[in-house]
Structures are given as structure tokens and as C-alpha cells.
């Protein structure tokens, strides 16, 4: 899942794409306390709430109507002050040796474009591409049979 997110959102960002944040859930997973809610609140939920709050305040859309339990939300914001707010991950540019002079296009899959040869090859091996190819071949055979009969 992490690899898909990095490839989809960080290597090929589009104008207006969403920022991607990384939250470390390791302390929560390795917590030995019987109350597993506290580590979850502190390490996952509080930073996520802080990200949401900072984003809404930045664009002037924040009102307390968005939160059903505003006291709990304020407690979570106290766990993660503004100075500790997670930053979005940096975009990872495609390296020059990975980039092709002209993009590769898969005409079978609605002219989907690929910048890297490795991505194009992976796409050609994918199940969705294989199914699309077999469907197109089947249609061609049906059309050739129907034209031969007439």
C-alpha cells in the first residue's frame, strides 16, 4: 500500500493533487499497555486531527460544527501542538535515467501514458491490461466471423 501511494501521489503529482502525510503507527502496534486507546489517540488520531484542523484553518473553513464532540477534539489537538504538526511528504521527481524522451502509450487501455519504461512494463503484466487485451481480441474475432458470414 505504501509503495502504491508513493508511486501514485509522490512520483507523478498532478496539479491540485492531495498532499500525502506519513504517520508512524509503530508505537501503537508495539504498545503493551492494556489500554490501547491512549497510544492510538496520541500517535495516530491526534496528528490526523491536527492536519485536518490546520488545513481547515488555513483556508478559512473551520467551524466547531464539523466536530460532534468538540471537547474531545480539543484534547486531541492538545496532544499534537501546531509545532508538531506532520508535514506533507516531498514529491519524488523521476530520475533522468528513468525518464523516456517520449512517453509510452497503451492504446488498449484508453491511451494511458507512462513516463518510465518500468511502469509501462508493469502495466503490461497487470491483470487489468491482460483482461482488456483478451476482450479486444475476442471482439476482433467476433467481428471477423460476422463479416465472413455475410
PDB file of C-alpha atoms in Angstrom:
ATOM      1  CA  UNK A   1       0.000   0.000   0.000  1.00  0.00           C
ATOM      2  CA  UNK A   2       2.815   2.421   0.851  1.00  0.00           C
ATOM      3  CA  UNK A   3       4.527   1.688  -2.477  1.00  0.00           C
ATOM      4  CA  UNK A   4       1.293   2.356  -4.371  1.00  0.00           C
ATOM      5  CA  UNK A   5       0.781   5.674  -2.539  1.00  0.00           C
ATOM      6  CA  UNK A   6       4.355   6.777  -3.230  1.00  0.00           C
ATOM      7  CA  UNK A   7       4.116   5.846  -6.913  1.00  0.00           C
ATOM      8  CA  UNK A   8       0.656   7.320  -7.418  1.00  0.00           C
ATOM      9  CA  UNK A   9       0.837  10.546  -5.454  1.00  0.00           C
ATOM     10  CA  UNK A  10       4.513  11.361  -4.895  1.00  0.00           C
ATOM     11  CA  UNK A  11       6.249  10.300  -8.115  1.00  0.00           C
ATOM     12  CA  UNK A  12       3.576  11.544 -10.509  1.00  0.00           C
ATOM     13  CA  UNK A  13       1.948  14.530  -8.837  1.00  0.00           C
ATOM     14  CA  UNK A  14      -0.668  16.356 -10.818  1.00  0.00           C
ATOM     15  CA  UNK A  15      -1.773  19.934 -10.418  1.00  0.00           C
ATOM     16  CA  UNK A  16      -4.060  20.119  -7.422  1.00  0.00           C
ATOM     17  CA  UNK A  17      -3.128  16.677  -6.142  1.00  0.00           C
ATOM     18  CA  UNK A  18      -3.656  15.946  -2.480  1.00  0.00           C
ATOM     19  CA  UNK A  19      -0.789  16.229  -0.007  1.00  0.00           C
ATOM     20  CA  UNK A  20       0.355  12.919   1.469  1.00  0.00           C
ATOM     21  CA  UNK A  21       1.299  12.660   5.146  1.00  0.00           C
ATOM     22  CA  UNK A  22       3.147   9.832   6.863  1.00  0.00           C
ATOM     23  CA  UNK A  23       2.019   8.917  10.382  1.00  0.00           C
ATOM     24  CA  UNK A  24       4.134   6.404  12.280  1.00  0.00           C
ATOM     25  CA  UNK A  25       1.900   3.795  13.905  1.00  0.00           C
ATOM     26  CA  UNK A  26       4.803   1.686  15.238  1.00  0.00           C
ATOM     27  CA  UNK A  27       4.442   2.835  18.881  1.00  0.00           C
ATOM     28  CA  UNK A  28       0.766   1.922  18.753  1.00  0.00           C
ATOM     29  CA  UNK A  29       1.393  -1.527  17.300  1.00  0.00           C
ATOM     30  CA  UNK A  30       4.108  -2.345  19.821  1.00  0.00           C
ATOM     31  CA  UNK A  31       2.224  -0.963  22.805  1.00  0.00           C
ATOM     32  CA  UNK A  32       1.952  -3.431  25.686  1.00  0.00           C
ATOM     33  CA  UNK A  33      -0.449  -1.348  27.740  1.00  0.00           C
ATOM     34  CA  UNK A  34      -3.887  -2.874  28.262  1.00  0.00           C
ATOM     35  CA  UNK A  35      -5.455   0.409  27.227  1.00  0.00           C
ATOM     36  CA  UNK A  36      -4.553   0.585  23.542  1.00  0.00           C
ATOM     37  CA  UNK A  37      -6.686   3.694  23.004  1.00  0.00           C
ATOM     38  CA  UNK A  38      -4.167   6.113  24.537  1.00  0.00           C
ATOM     39  CA  UNK A  39      -1.272   5.270  22.142  1.00  0.00           C
ATOM     40  CA  UNK A  40      -3.677   5.338  19.196  1.00  0.00           C
ATOM     41  CA  UNK A  41      -5.010   8.753  20.225  1.00  0.00           C
ATOM     42  CA  UNK A  42      -1.558  10.190  20.816  1.00  0.00           C
ATOM     43  CA  UNK A  43       0.311   8.818  17.768  1.00  0.00           C
ATOM     44  CA  UNK A  44      -2.359   8.482  15.057  1.00  0.00           C
ATOM     45  CA  UNK A  45      -5.600  10.282  15.825  1.00  0.00           C
ATOM     46  CA  UNK A  46      -4.131  13.478  17.310  1.00  0.00           C
ATOM     47  CA  UNK A  47      -1.749  14.181  14.376  1.00  0.00           C
ATOM     48  CA  UNK A  48      -4.539  13.385  11.897  1.00  0.00           C
ATOM     49  CA  UNK A  49      -6.869  15.812  13.682  1.00  0.00           C
ATOM     50  CA  UNK A  50      -4.118  18.447  13.750  1.00  0.00           C
ATOM     51  CA  UNK A  51      -3.556  18.064   9.981  1.00  0.00           C
ATOM     52  CA  UNK A  52      -7.277  18.440   9.341  1.00  0.00           C
ATOM     53  CA  UNK A  53      -7.582  21.410  11.689  1.00  0.00           C
ATOM     54  CA  UNK A  54      -4.555  23.240  10.214  1.00  0.00           C
ATOM     55  CA  UNK A  55      -5.842  22.680   6.682  1.00  0.00           C
ATOM     56  CA  UNK A  56      -9.333  23.949   7.505  1.00  0.00           C
ATOM     57  CA  UNK A  57      -7.995  26.993   9.376  1.00  0.00           C
ATOM     58  CA  UNK A  58      -5.594  27.796   6.532  1.00  0.00           C
ATOM     59  CA  UNK A  59      -8.465  28.035   4.055  1.00  0.00           C
ATOM     60  CA  UNK A  60     -10.831  29.741   6.495  1.00  0.00           C
ATOM     61  CA  UNK A  61     -13.334  26.886   6.540  1.00  0.00           C
ATOM     62  CA  UNK A  62     -13.091  25.884  10.191  1.00  0.00           C
ATOM     63  CA  UNK A  63     -16.107  25.984  12.481  1.00  0.00           C
ATOM     64  CA  UNK A  64     -16.848  23.844  15.515  1.00  0.00           C
ATOM     65  CA  UNK A  65     -19.901  22.489  13.690  1.00  0.00           C
ATOM     66  CA  UNK A  66     -17.627  19.986  11.918  1.00  0.00           C
ATOM     67  CA  UNK A  67     -16.956  18.135  15.175  1.00  0.00           C
ATOM     68  CA  UNK A  68     -19.639  16.375  17.174  1.00  0.00           C
ATOM     69  CA  UNK A  69     -17.506  16.163  20.348  1.00  0.00           C
ATOM     70  CA  UNK A  70     -15.551  19.421  20.373  1.00  0.00           C
ATOM     71  CA  UNK A  71     -14.111  18.817  23.851  1.00  0.00           C
ATOM     72  CA  UNK A  72     -12.508  15.532  22.732  1.00  0.00           C
ATOM     73  CA  UNK A  73     -11.272  17.200  19.563  1.00  0.00           C
ATOM     74  CA  UNK A  74      -9.615  19.981  21.590  1.00  0.00           C
ATOM     75  CA  UNK A  75      -7.963  17.332  23.792  1.00  0.00           C
ATOM     76  CA  UNK A  76      -6.579  15.625  20.691  1.00  0.00           C
ATOM     77  CA  UNK A  77      -5.284  18.959  19.396  1.00  0.00           C
ATOM     78  CA  UNK A  78      -3.512  19.455  22.750  1.00  0.00           C
ATOM     79  CA  UNK A  79      -1.747  16.090  22.243  1.00  0.00           C
ATOM     80  CA  UNK A  80      -0.306  17.391  18.964  1.00  0.00           C
ATOM     81  CA  UNK A  81       0.503  21.128  19.084  1.00  0.00           C
ATOM     82  CA  UNK A  82       0.924  23.147  15.890  1.00  0.00           C
ATOM     83  CA  UNK A  83       4.705  22.930  16.158  1.00  0.00           C
ATOM     84  CA  UNK A  84       4.497  19.103  15.996  1.00  0.00           C
ATOM     85  CA  UNK A  85       2.053  19.015  13.089  1.00  0.00           C
ATOM     86  CA  UNK A  86       3.239  16.463  10.498  1.00  0.00           C
ATOM     87  CA  UNK A  87       4.475  17.920   7.231  1.00  0.00           C
ATOM     88  CA  UNK A  88       3.429  16.574   3.832  1.00  0.00           C
ATOM     89  CA  UNK A  89       5.849  14.186   2.153  1.00  0.00           C
ATOM     90  CA  UNK A  90       8.049  15.680  -0.540  1.00  0.00           C
ATOM     91  CA  UNK A  91       7.400  14.845  -4.155  1.00  0.00           C
ATOM     92  CA  UNK A  92       9.927  12.397  -5.563  1.00  0.00           C
ATOM     93  CA  UNK A  93      10.935  13.517  -9.031  1.00  0.00           C
ATOM     94  CA  UNK A  94      11.503  10.916 -11.707  1.00  0.00           C
ATOM     95  CA  UNK A  95      15.227  10.449 -12.194  1.00  0.00           C
ATOM     96  CA  UNK A  96      16.598  11.368 -15.655  1.00  0.00           C
ATOM     97  CA  UNK A  97      17.791   7.823 -16.362  1.00  0.00           C
ATOM     98  CA  UNK A  98      14.272   6.530 -15.622  1.00  0.00           C
ATOM     99  CA  UNK A  99      12.565   9.103 -17.825  1.00  0.00           C
ATOM    100  CA  UNK A 100      11.993   8.458 -21.508  1.00  0.00           C
ATOM    101  CA  UNK A 101      12.330  11.013 -24.300  1.00  0.00           C
ATOM    102  CA  UNK A 102       8.701  10.439 -25.281  1.00  0.00           C
ATOM    103  CA  UNK A 103       6.027   8.858 -23.101  1.00  0.00           C
ATOM    104  CA  UNK A 104       4.819   5.332 -23.745  1.00  0.00           C
ATOM    105  CA  UNK A 105       1.128   4.954 -24.520  1.00  0.00           C
ATOM    106  CA  UNK A 106      -1.053   1.894 -24.053  1.00  0.00           C
ATOM    107  CA  UNK A 107      -3.690   2.230 -26.762  1.00  0.00           C
ATOM    108  CA  UNK A 108      -5.578  -0.798 -25.471  1.00  0.00           C
ATOM    109  CA  UNK A 109      -6.182   0.899 -22.114  1.00  0.00           C
ATOM    110  CA  UNK A 110      -7.677   4.196 -23.300  1.00  0.00           C
ATOM    111  CA  UNK A 111      -4.312   5.756 -24.257  1.00  0.00           C
ATOM    112  CA  UNK A 112      -2.891   5.560 -20.767  1.00  0.00           C
ATOM    113  CA  UNK A 113       0.531   7.267 -20.670  1.00  0.00           C
ATOM    114  CA  UNK A 114       3.704   6.164 -18.875  1.00  0.00           C
ATOM    115  CA  UNK A 115       6.898   8.141 -18.327  1.00  0.00           C
ATOM    116  CA  UNK A 116       9.073   5.266 -17.129  1.00  0.00           C
ATOM    117  CA  UNK A 117       9.681   2.046 -19.025  1.00  0.00           C
ATOM    118  CA  UNK A 118       9.457   0.047 -15.780  1.00  0.00           C
ATOM    119  CA  UNK A 119       5.950   1.412 -15.137  1.00  0.00           C
ATOM    120  CA  UNK A 120       4.884   0.559 -18.685  1.00  0.00           C
ATOM    121  CA  UNK A 121       6.205  -2.999 -18.394  1.00  0.00           C
ATOM    122  CA  UNK A 122       4.491  -3.465 -15.038  1.00  0.00           C
ATOM    123  CA  UNK A 123       1.259  -2.220 -16.575  1.00  0.00           C
ATOM    124  CA  UNK A 124       1.545  -4.677 -19.465  1.00  0.00           C
ATOM    125  CA  UNK A 125       1.910  -7.528 -16.960  1.00  0.00           C
ATOM    126  CA  UNK A 126      -1.046  -6.334 -14.892  1.00  0.00           C
ATOM    127  CA  UNK A 127      -4.275  -8.277 -14.697  1.00  0.00           C
ATOM    128  CA  UNK A 128      -6.410  -5.359 -15.881  1.00  0.00           C
ATOM    129  CA  UNK A 129      -4.305  -4.924 -19.034  1.00  0.00           C
ATOM    130  CA  UNK A 130      -4.366  -8.659 -19.782  1.00  0.00           C
ATOM    131  CA  UNK A 131      -8.151  -8.761 -19.413  1.00  0.00           C
ATOM    132  CA  UNK A 132      -8.526  -5.727 -21.661  1.00  0.00           C
ATOM    133  CA  UNK A 133      -6.331  -7.320 -24.354  1.00  0.00           C
ATOM    134  CA  UNK A 134      -8.256 -10.604 -24.282  1.00  0.00           C
ATOM    135  CA  UNK A 135     -11.550  -8.698 -24.512  1.00  0.00           C
ATOM    136  CA  UNK A 136     -10.310  -6.736 -27.540  1.00  0.00           C
ATOM    137  CA  UNK A 137      -9.070  -9.916 -29.251  1.00  0.00           C
ATOM    138  CA  UNK A 138     -12.417 -11.613 -28.636  1.00  0.00           C
ATOM    139  CA  UNK A 139     -14.256  -8.648 -30.197  1.00  0.00           C
ATOM    140  CA  UNK A 140     -11.965  -8.718 -33.237  1.00  0.00           C
ATOM    141  CA  UNK A 141     -12.607 -12.434 -33.718  1.00  0.00           C
ATOM    142  CA  UNK A 142     -16.373 -11.964 -33.411  1.00  0.00           C
ATOM    143  CA  UNK A 143     -16.296  -9.142 -35.955  1.00  0.00           C
ATOM    144  CA  UNK A 144     -14.183 -11.146 -38.401  1.00  0.00           C
ATOM    145  CA  UNK A 145     -16.538 -14.120 -38.084  1.00  0.00           C
ATOM    146  CA  UNK A 146     -19.602 -11.929 -38.648  1.00  0.00           C
ATOM    147  CA  UNK A 147     -18.043 -10.294 -41.747  1.00  0.00           C
ATOM    148  CA  UNK A 148     -17.026 -13.714 -43.136  1.00  0.00           C
ATOM    149  CA  UNK A 149     -20.607 -14.961 -42.823  1.00  0.00           C
ATOM    150  CA  UNK A 150     -22.071 -12.109 -44.866  1.00  0.00           C
TER     151      UNK A 150
END
